[in-house]
PDB file of C-alpha atoms in Angstrom:
ATOM      1  CA  MET X   1      35.452  43.128   2.440  1.00  0.00           C
ATOM      2  CA  SER X   2      32.777  45.949   2.734  1.00  0.00           C
ATOM      3  CA  LYS X   3      29.325  45.027   4.021  1.00  0.00           C
ATOM      4  CA  GLU X   4      27.843  45.694   0.429  1.00  0.00           C
ATOM      5  CA  GLU X   5      30.377  43.119  -1.020  1.00  0.00           C
ATOM      6  CA  GLU X   6      29.607  40.778   1.651  1.00  0.00           C
ATOM      7  CA  TYR X   7      25.902  40.921   0.790  1.00  0.00           C
ATOM      8  CA  THR X   8      26.636  40.292  -2.987  1.00  0.00           C
ATOM      9  CA  SER X   9      27.250  36.907  -4.165  1.00  0.00           C
ATOM     10  CA  ASP X  10      29.988  35.845  -6.669  1.00  0.00           C
ATOM     11  CA  SER X  11      28.281  32.592  -7.533  1.00  0.00           C
ATOM     12  CA  GLY X  12      25.802  33.781 -10.081  1.00  0.00           C
ATOM     13  CA  SER X  13      22.166  34.130  -9.968  1.00  0.00           C
ATOM     14  CA  ASP X  14      20.739  30.464 -10.251  1.00  0.00           C
ATOM     15  CA  PHE X  15      19.948  30.197  -6.492  1.00  0.00           C
ATOM     16  CA  THR X  16      18.753  33.859  -6.415  1.00  0.00           C
ATOM     17  CA  GLU X  17      16.166  33.196  -9.094  1.00  0.00           C
ATOM     18  CA  PHE X  18      15.452  29.788  -7.594  1.00  0.00           C
ATOM     19  CA  TRP X  19      14.762  31.353  -4.004  1.00  0.00           C
ATOM     20  CA  ILE X  20      12.730  34.475  -5.169  1.00  0.00           C
ATOM     21  CA  ASP X  21      10.855  32.365  -7.777  1.00  0.00           C
ATOM     22  CA  TRP X  22      10.255  29.690  -4.927  1.00  0.00           C
ATOM     23  CA  PHE X  23       8.984  32.440  -2.690  1.00  0.00           C
ATOM     24  CA  LEU X  24       6.770  34.023  -5.271  1.00  0.00           C
ATOM     25  CA  GLY X  25       5.616  30.726  -6.478  1.00  0.00           C
ATOM     26  CA  THR X  26       4.419  29.510  -3.085  1.00  0.00           C
ATOM     27  CA  LYS X  27       0.588  29.589  -2.836  1.00  0.00           C
ATOM     28  CA  GLY X  28      -0.564  32.614  -0.770  1.00  0.00           C
ATOM     29  CA  ASN X  29       2.263  34.928  -2.063  1.00  0.00           C
ATOM     30  CA  GLU X  30       0.620  35.936  -5.206  1.00  0.00           C
ATOM     31  CA  TYR X  31       0.307  39.506  -3.922  1.00  0.00           C
ATOM     32  CA  PHE X  32       4.161  39.951  -3.972  1.00  0.00           C
ATOM     33  CA  VAL X  33       6.459  41.161  -6.795  1.00  0.00           C
ATOM     34  CA  ASP X  34      10.027  40.247  -7.467  1.00  0.00           C
ATOM     35  CA  ILE X  35      12.496  42.661  -5.908  1.00  0.00           C
ATOM     36  CA  ASP X  36      15.542  43.530  -7.743  1.00  0.00           C
ATOM     37  CA  VAL X  37      18.653  42.013  -6.241  1.00  0.00           C
ATOM     38  CA  GLU X  38      20.515  45.417  -6.304  1.00  0.00           C
ATOM     39  CA  TYR X  39      17.741  46.735  -4.161  1.00  0.00           C
ATOM     40  CA  ILE X  40      17.974  44.058  -1.640  1.00  0.00           C
ATOM     41  CA  THR X  41      21.751  44.284  -1.212  1.00  0.00           C
ATOM     42  CA  ASP X  42      21.710  48.150  -0.989  1.00  0.00           C
ATOM     43  CA  LYS X  43      22.558  49.082   2.554  1.00  0.00           C
ATOM     44  CA  PHE X  44      20.376  52.260   2.370  1.00  0.00           C
ATOM     45  CA  ASN X  45      17.216  50.137   1.747  1.00  0.00           C
ATOM     46  CA  LEU X  46      17.935  48.097   5.020  1.00  0.00           C
ATOM     47  CA  THR X  47      18.043  51.029   7.199  1.00  0.00           C
ATOM     48  CA  GLY X  48      15.891  50.478  10.322  1.00  0.00           C
ATOM     49  CA  LEU X  49      15.531  46.609   9.671  1.00  0.00           C
ATOM     50  CA  TYR X  50      18.507  45.565  11.854  1.00  0.00           C
ATOM     51  CA  GLN X  51      16.378  45.786  14.936  1.00  0.00           C
ATOM     52  CA  GLU X  52      13.444  43.680  13.328  1.00  0.00           C
ATOM     53  CA  VAL X  53      15.402  40.924  11.545  1.00  0.00           C
ATOM     54  CA  GLU X  54      18.356  38.983  13.149  1.00  0.00           C
ATOM     55  CA  LYS X  55      21.397  38.098  11.191  1.00  0.00           C
ATOM     56  CA  ILE X  56      20.543  40.161   8.087  1.00  0.00           C
ATOM     57  CA  PRO X  57      23.933  39.374   6.361  1.00  0.00           C
ATOM     58  CA  GLN X  58      23.083  35.747   6.350  1.00  0.00           C
ATOM     59  CA  VAL X  59      19.334  36.270   5.645  1.00  0.00           C
ATOM     60  CA  ILE X  60      20.428  38.261   2.456  1.00  0.00           C
ATOM     61  CA  ASP X  61      22.842  35.631   1.419  1.00  0.00           C
ATOM     62  CA  VAL X  62      19.901  33.148   1.664  1.00  0.00           C
ATOM     63  CA  ILE X  63      17.747  35.376  -0.649  1.00  0.00           C
ATOM     64  CA  THR X  64      20.508  36.330  -3.050  1.00  0.00           C
ATOM     65  CA  ASP X  65      22.295  32.873  -3.231  1.00  0.00           C
ATOM     66  CA  GLY X  66      25.499  33.402  -1.215  1.00  0.00           C
ATOM     67  CA  LEU X  67      24.634  30.841   1.530  1.00  0.00           C
ATOM     68  CA  LYS X  68      24.328  27.083   1.130  1.00  0.00           C
ATOM     69  CA  ILE X  69      21.452  26.425   3.404  1.00  0.00           C
ATOM     70  CA  GLU X  70      21.687  22.553   2.752  1.00  0.00           C
ATOM     71  CA  GLU X  71      24.868  22.543   4.866  1.00  0.00           C
ATOM     72  CA  LEU X  72      23.073  24.021   7.989  1.00  0.00           C
ATOM     73  CA  THR X  73      21.288  22.080  10.571  1.00  0.00           C
ATOM     74  CA  ASP X  74      17.385  21.770  10.364  1.00  0.00           C
ATOM     75  CA  GLU X  75      17.077  24.461  13.144  1.00  0.00           C
ATOM     76  CA  GLU X  76      19.368  26.900  11.580  1.00  0.00           C
ATOM     77  CA  ARG X  77      17.681  26.510   8.218  1.00  0.00           C
ATOM     78  CA  GLU X  78      14.179  26.990   9.612  1.00  0.00           C
ATOM     79  CA  ILE X  79      15.363  30.197  11.493  1.00  0.00           C
ATOM     80  CA  LEU X  80      17.111  31.653   8.402  1.00  0.00           C
ATOM     81  CA  GLU X  81      14.113  30.692   6.156  1.00  0.00           C
ATOM     82  CA  PHE X  82      11.674  32.441   8.531  1.00  0.00           C
ATOM     83  CA  ASN X  83      13.823  35.635   8.682  1.00  0.00           C
ATOM     84  CA  ALA X  84      14.311  35.497   4.881  1.00  0.00           C
ATOM     85  CA  ARG X  85      10.532  35.691   4.179  1.00  0.00           C
ATOM     86  CA  LEU X  86      10.271  38.441   6.929  1.00  0.00           C
ATOM     87  CA  LEU X  87      13.071  40.404   5.600  1.00  0.00           C
ATOM     88  CA  TYR X  88      11.837  40.119   2.072  1.00  0.00           C
ATOM     89  CA  GLY X  89       8.367  41.257   3.125  1.00  0.00           C
ATOM     90  CA  LEU X  90       9.649  44.286   4.888  1.00  0.00           C
ATOM     91  CA  ILE X  91      11.808  45.246   2.044  1.00  0.00           C
ATOM     92  CA  HIS X  92       8.822  44.628  -0.247  1.00  0.00           C
ATOM     93  CA  SER X  93       6.880  47.256   1.530  1.00  0.00           C
ATOM     94  CA  ARG X  94       9.591  49.830   0.560  1.00  0.00           C
ATOM     95  CA  TYR X  95      10.166  48.601  -2.842  1.00  0.00           C
ATOM     96  CA  ILE X  96       6.761  48.851  -4.107  1.00  0.00           C
ATOM     97  CA  ILE X  97       6.580  52.638  -3.495  1.00  0.00           C
ATOM     98  CA  THR X  98       9.656  53.178  -5.761  1.00  0.00           C
ATOM     99  CA  ALA X  99       9.164  53.910  -9.383  1.00  0.00           C
ATOM    100  CA  ARG X 100      10.112  50.396 -10.542  1.00  0.00           C
ATOM    101  CA  GLY X 101       8.193  48.738  -7.665  1.00  0.00           C
ATOM    102  CA  LEU X 102       4.880  50.848  -8.619  1.00  0.00           C
ATOM    103  CA  THR X 103       5.397  49.936 -12.251  1.00  0.00           C
ATOM    104  CA  LYS X 104       5.492  46.046 -11.204  1.00  0.00           C
ATOM    105  CA  MET X 105       2.326  46.378  -9.001  1.00  0.00           C
ATOM    106  CA  LEU X 106       0.805  48.302 -11.902  1.00  0.00           C
ATOM    107  CA  GLU X 107       0.902  45.209 -14.066  1.00  0.00           C
ATOM    108  CA  LYS X 108      -0.530  42.968 -10.995  1.00  0.00           C
ATOM    109  CA  TYR X 109      -3.357  45.548 -10.582  1.00  0.00           C
ATOM    110  CA  LYS X 110      -4.189  45.312 -14.358  1.00  0.00           C
ATOM    111  CA  ASN X 111      -4.478  41.777 -14.134  1.00  0.00           C
ATOM    112  CA  ALA X 112      -6.700  41.854 -11.076  1.00  0.00           C
ATOM    113  CA  ASP X 113      -4.190  39.729  -9.145  1.00  0.00           C
ATOM    114  CA  PHE X 114      -5.448  41.352  -5.900  1.00  0.00           C
ATOM    115  CA  GLY X 115      -9.054  40.723  -6.792  1.00  0.00           C
ATOM    116  CA  TYR X 116     -12.238  42.444  -7.398  1.00  0.00           C
ATOM    117  CA  CYS X 117     -14.483  44.756  -5.092  1.00  0.00           C
ATOM    118  CA  SER X 118     -17.205  42.725  -3.800  1.00  0.00           C
ATOM    119  CA  ARG X 119     -19.676  45.702  -3.747  1.00  0.00           C
ATOM    120  CA  VAL X 120     -22.254  45.315  -6.623  1.00  0.00           C
ATOM    121  CA  PHE X 121     -22.189  49.019  -7.406  1.00  0.00           C
ATOM    122  CA  CYS X 122     -18.440  49.079  -7.806  1.00  0.00           C
ATOM    123  CA  GLN X 123     -18.879  46.918 -10.971  1.00  0.00           C
ATOM    124  CA  LEU X 124     -15.831  44.717 -10.395  1.00  0.00           C
ATOM    125  CA  GLN X 125     -13.524  47.414  -9.475  1.00  0.00           C
ATOM    126  CA  HIS X 126      -9.758  46.086  -9.091  1.00  0.00           C
ATOM    127  CA  LEU X 127      -8.545  46.360  -5.613  1.00  0.00           C
ATOM    128  CA  LEU X 128      -5.009  47.185  -4.134  1.00  0.00           C
ATOM    129  CA  PRO X 129      -3.313  45.666  -1.113  1.00  0.00           C
ATOM    130  CA  VAL X 130      -2.819  47.827   2.079  1.00  0.00           C
ATOM    131  CA  GLY X 131      -1.771  47.538   5.513  1.00  0.00           C
ATOM    132  CA  LEU X 132      -3.386  49.072   8.624  1.00  0.00           C
ATOM    133  CA  SER X 133       0.083  49.381  10.199  1.00  0.00           C
ATOM    134  CA  ASP X 134       3.687  49.525   9.147  1.00  0.00           C
ATOM    135  CA  THR X 135       4.743  47.343  12.011  1.00  0.00           C
ATOM    136  CA  THR X 136       4.593  43.721  11.672  1.00  0.00           C
ATOM    137  CA  GLY X 137       2.263  41.457  13.788  1.00  0.00           C
ATOM    138  CA  VAL X 138      -0.442  44.065  14.081  1.00  0.00           C
ATOM    139  CA  SER X 139      -2.696  43.452  11.311  1.00  0.00           C
ATOM    140  CA  ALA X 140      -3.055  41.296   8.227  1.00  0.00           C
ATOM    141  CA  VAL X 141      -3.252  42.753   4.763  1.00  0.00           C
ATOM    142  CA  LYS X 142      -6.489  44.239   3.584  1.00  0.00           C
ATOM    143  CA  LEU X 143      -7.709  45.236   0.037  1.00  0.00           C
ATOM    144  CA  TYR X 144      -8.617  48.778  -0.682  1.00  0.00           C
ATOM    145  CA  CYS X 145     -11.316  49.525  -3.309  1.00  0.00           C
ATOM    146  CA  PRO X 146     -10.431  53.205  -5.056  1.00  0.00           C
ATOM    147  CA  LYS X 147     -14.194  53.440  -6.166  1.00  0.00           C
ATOM    148  CA  CYS X 148     -15.944  53.163  -2.760  1.00  0.00           C
ATOM    149  CA  GLU X 149     -12.965  53.918  -0.791  1.00  0.00           C
ATOM    150  CA  ASP X 150     -13.570  50.899   1.515  1.00  0.00           C
ATOM    151  CA  LEU X 151     -11.576  48.054   2.864  1.00  0.00           C
ATOM    152  CA  TYR X 152     -12.166  44.382   2.401  1.00  0.00           C
ATOM    153  CA  ASN X 153     -10.647  41.222   3.815  1.00  0.00           C
ATOM    154  CA  PRO X 154      -9.216  38.911   1.144  1.00  0.00           C
ATOM    155  CA  LYS X 155     -11.267  35.954   0.012  1.00  0.00           C
ATOM    156  CA  SER X 156      -8.574  33.520   0.064  1.00  0.00           C
ATOM    157  CA  SER X 157      -7.572  32.416   3.701  1.00  0.00           C
ATOM    158  CA  ARG X 158      -4.026  32.020   2.446  1.00  0.00           C
ATOM    159  CA  HIS X 159      -3.905  35.697   1.671  1.00  0.00           C
ATOM    160  CA  SER X 160      -5.549  36.620   4.867  1.00  0.00           C
ATOM    161  CA  LEU X 161      -2.379  35.285   6.670  1.00  0.00           C
ATOM    162  CA  ILE X 162      -0.140  37.994   4.942  1.00  0.00           C
ATOM    163  CA  ASP X 163       1.243  40.533   7.167  1.00  0.00           C
ATOM    164  CA  GLY X 164      -0.031  43.976   6.271  1.00  0.00           C
ATOM    165  CA  ALA X 165       3.147  45.688   7.091  1.00  0.00           C
ATOM    166  CA  PHE X 166       4.615  43.820   3.994  1.00  0.00           C
ATOM    167  CA  PHE X 167       2.603  46.246   1.823  1.00  0.00           C
ATOM    168  CA  GLY X 168       2.559  49.134   4.277  1.00  0.00           C
ATOM    169  CA  THR X 169       0.044  51.971   4.834  1.00  0.00           C
ATOM    170  CA  SER X 170       1.144  54.311   2.057  1.00  0.00           C
ATOM    171  CA  PHE X 171       0.947  52.121  -1.096  1.00  0.00           C
ATOM    172  CA  PRO X 172      -2.630  52.774  -2.351  1.00  0.00           C
ATOM    173  CA  GLY X 173      -2.150  56.628  -1.963  1.00  0.00           C
ATOM    174  CA  MET X 174       1.309  56.391  -3.719  1.00  0.00           C
ATOM    175  CA  PHE X 175      -0.044  54.193  -6.374  1.00  0.00           C
ATOM    176  CA  LEU X 176      -2.969  56.534  -7.287  1.00  0.00           C
ATOM    177  CA  GLN X 177      -0.817  59.566  -7.214  1.00  0.00           C
ATOM    178  CA  ALA X 178       1.658  57.856  -9.566  1.00  0.00           C
ATOM    179  CA  PHE X 179      -1.256  56.794 -11.885  1.00  0.00           C
ATOM    180  CA  PRO X 180      -3.962  59.384 -11.579  1.00  0.00           C
ATOM    181  CA  HIS X 181      -5.776  58.185 -14.783  1.00  0.00           C
ATOM    182  CA  LEU X 182      -6.535  54.919 -12.802  1.00  0.00           C
ATOM    183  CA  VAL X 183      -8.421  56.913 -10.219  1.00  0.00           C
ATOM    184  CA  PRO X 184     -12.029  55.693 -10.756  1.00  0.00           C
ATOM    185  CA  GLN X 185     -15.159  57.937 -10.786  1.00  0.00           C
ATOM    186  CA  HIS X 186     -16.803  57.297  -7.325  1.00  0.00           C
ATOM    187  CA  SER X 187     -20.200  55.612  -7.538  1.00  0.00           C
ATOM    188  CA  THR X 188     -23.095  57.575  -6.282  1.00  0.00           C
ATOM    189  CA  GLU X 189     -25.484  54.515  -6.233  1.00  0.00           C
ATOM    190  CA  ARG X 190     -26.528  53.193  -2.875  1.00  0.00           C
ATOM    191  CA  TYR X 191     -28.871  50.423  -2.114  1.00  0.00           C
ATOM    192  CA  VAL X 192     -32.018  51.209  -0.217  1.00  0.00           C
ATOM    193  CA  PRO X 193     -33.746  48.285   1.667  1.00  0.00           C
ATOM    194  CA  LYS X 194     -37.565  48.265   0.543  1.00  0.00           C
ATOM    195  CA  ILE X 195     -40.567  46.621   1.880  1.00  0.00           C
ATOM    196  CA  PHE X 196     -43.367  46.327  -1.013  1.00  0.00           C
ATOM    197  CA  GLY X 197     -41.914  49.252  -2.768  1.00  0.00           C
ATOM    198  CA  PHE X 198     -41.580  51.383   0.380  1.00  0.00           C
ATOM    199  CA  ASN X 199     -37.987  52.327   1.519  1.00  0.00           C
ATOM    200  CA  LEU X 200     -37.371  50.519   4.734  1.00  0.00           C
ATOM    201  CA  HIS X 201     -36.405  53.695   6.691  1.00  0.00           C
ATOM    202  CA  ASP X 202     -39.583  55.554   5.744  1.00  0.00           C
ATOM    203  CA  TYR X 203     -41.643  52.536   6.262  1.00  0.00           C
ATOM    204  CA  SER X 204     -40.325  52.017   9.947  1.00  0.00           C
ATOM    205  CA  LYS X 205     -40.907  55.694  10.534  1.00  0.00           C
ATOM    206  CA  ILE X 206     -44.611  55.458   9.741  1.00  0.00           C
ATOM    207  CA  ALA X 207     -44.970  52.141  11.621  1.00  0.00           C
ATOM    208  CA  ARG X 208     -43.621  53.859  14.724  1.00  0.00           C
ATOM    209  CA  TRP X 209     -45.880  56.910  14.092  1.00  0.00           C
ATOM    210  CA  GLN X 210     -48.803  54.430  13.783  1.00  0.00           C
ATOM    211  CA  GLU X 211     -48.125  52.973  17.124  1.00  0.00           C
ATOM    212  CA  LEU X 212     -47.791  56.118  18.759  1.00  0.00           C
ATOM    213  CA  GLN X 213     -51.210  57.345  17.407  1.00  0.00           C
ATOM    214  CA  ARG X 214     -52.729  54.111  18.607  1.00  0.00           C
ATOM    215  CA  ILE X 215     -51.481  54.411  22.007  1.00  0.00           C
ATOM    216  CA  LYS X 216     -52.626  58.150  22.188  1.00  0.00           C
ATOM    217  CA  LEU X 217     -56.071  57.222  20.930  1.00  0.00           C
ATOM    218  CA  GLU X 218     -56.446  54.425  23.514  1.00  0.00           C
ATOM    219  CA  THR X 219     -55.193  56.611  26.255  1.00  0.00           C
ATOM    220  CA  SER X 220     -57.778  59.307  25.225  1.00  0.00           C
ATOM    221  CA  LEU X 221     -60.552  56.874  25.169  1.00  0.00           C
ATOM    222  CA  ILE X 222     -59.543  55.547  28.469  1.00  0.00           C
ATOM    223  CA  ASN X 223     -59.429  59.022  29.937  1.00  0.00           C
ATOM    224  CA  LYS X 224     -63.059  59.642  28.851  1.00  0.00           C
ATOM    225  CA  GLY X 225     -64.334  56.466  30.550  1.00  0.00           C
ATOM    226  CA  ILE X 226     -64.499  54.309  27.378  1.00  0.00           C
ATOM    227  CA  ASN X 227     -63.742  50.606  28.004  1.00  0.00           C
ATOM    228  CA  THR X 228     -61.192  50.112  24.858  1.00  0.00           C
ATOM    229  CA  ARG X 229     -61.868  46.444  25.234  1.00  0.00           C
ATOM    230  CA  ASN X 230     -65.520  46.869  24.026  1.00  0.00           C
ATOM    231  CA  VAL X 231     -64.496  49.184  21.233  1.00  0.00           C
ATOM    232  CA  PRO X 232     -64.472  47.285  17.764  1.00  0.00           C
ATOM    233  CA  ASN X 233     -61.085  46.978  16.332  1.00  0.00           C
ATOM    234  CA  GLY X 234     -62.401  48.479  13.162  1.00  0.00           C
ATOM    235  CA  PHE X 235     -63.095  51.675  14.895  1.00  0.00           C
ATOM    236  CA  LYS X 236     -59.574  52.294  15.984  1.00  0.00           C
ATOM    237  CA  ILE X 237     -58.102  51.162  12.743  1.00  0.00           C
ATOM    238  CA  ASN X 238     -60.232  53.482  10.829  1.00  0.00           C
ATOM    239  CA  ASN X 239     -59.292  56.636  13.043  1.00  0.00           C
ATOM    240  CA  GLU X 240     -55.685  55.683  12.808  1.00  0.00           C
ATOM    241  CA  GLU X 241     -55.965  55.490   8.940  1.00  0.00           C
ATOM    242  CA  ASN X 242     -57.800  58.640   8.709  1.00  0.00           C
ATOM    243  CA  GLU X 243     -55.195  60.593  10.993  1.00  0.00           C
ATOM    244  CA  ILE X 244     -52.222  58.989   8.780  1.00  0.00           C
ATOM    245  CA  ASP X 245     -53.777  59.963   5.695  1.00  0.00           C
ATOM    246  CA  ASP X 246     -54.363  63.426   7.073  1.00  0.00           C
ATOM    247  CA  GLU X 247     -50.674  63.642   8.245  1.00  0.00           C
ATOM    248  CA  ILE X 248     -49.472  62.474   4.727  1.00  0.00           C
ATOM    249  CA  ASP X 249     -51.619  64.874   3.039  1.00  0.00           C
ATOM    250  CA  GLY X 250     -50.287  67.638   5.281  1.00  0.00           C
ATOM    251  CA  ASN X 251     -46.762  66.696   4.575  1.00  0.00           C
TER     252      ASN X 251
END
């Protein structure tokens, strides 16, 4: 029996549908799409994964219904279930950049299954999942906004536990290349903090300039032998205000 035949079950698809449906229906796995069994059992799509997942033939049987896990011990079942979720995630990152996988992710994107951008000026732009590394255990999945081109953490703590390698670093780029009509027009709006109508940056700059002028004025008076403690506050304020007015008028 060939490896491919070994991976393919003869017992029908009842358990296949059960395992994949169970996995996709588990809370926290809403970002995933269902992978075609033919894609999972294709040896070419498993290239490089034998070093990352143990007992791949058995694990694939768990996913595709070829192994009756109820006959295993609790320890064996736990190990195989863990490896099955790991293998499914790793294959998932490859599947979603295929033509069929991109189409399935498109439906989830349209339904906003990955959420909306929390930035106000992005106006509820739909997000895309992305990994910061293609290696497992490095970083959790992030959400990419095509409008502001920034990354965000998932709002749900369940989603924040998903490994980013299960979506890979290339997915958003491949997705927008495949569906260029979905590339949004970038927002040029930016929020500028204000204090009483003045931009915060300009206000702070004027405040620092005022303080510098006050120090210069006080230093000049001291050098002339004038005790600044006996100078009315109004004298110094008026001089500062006049200098500021002159500076603003000059600009």
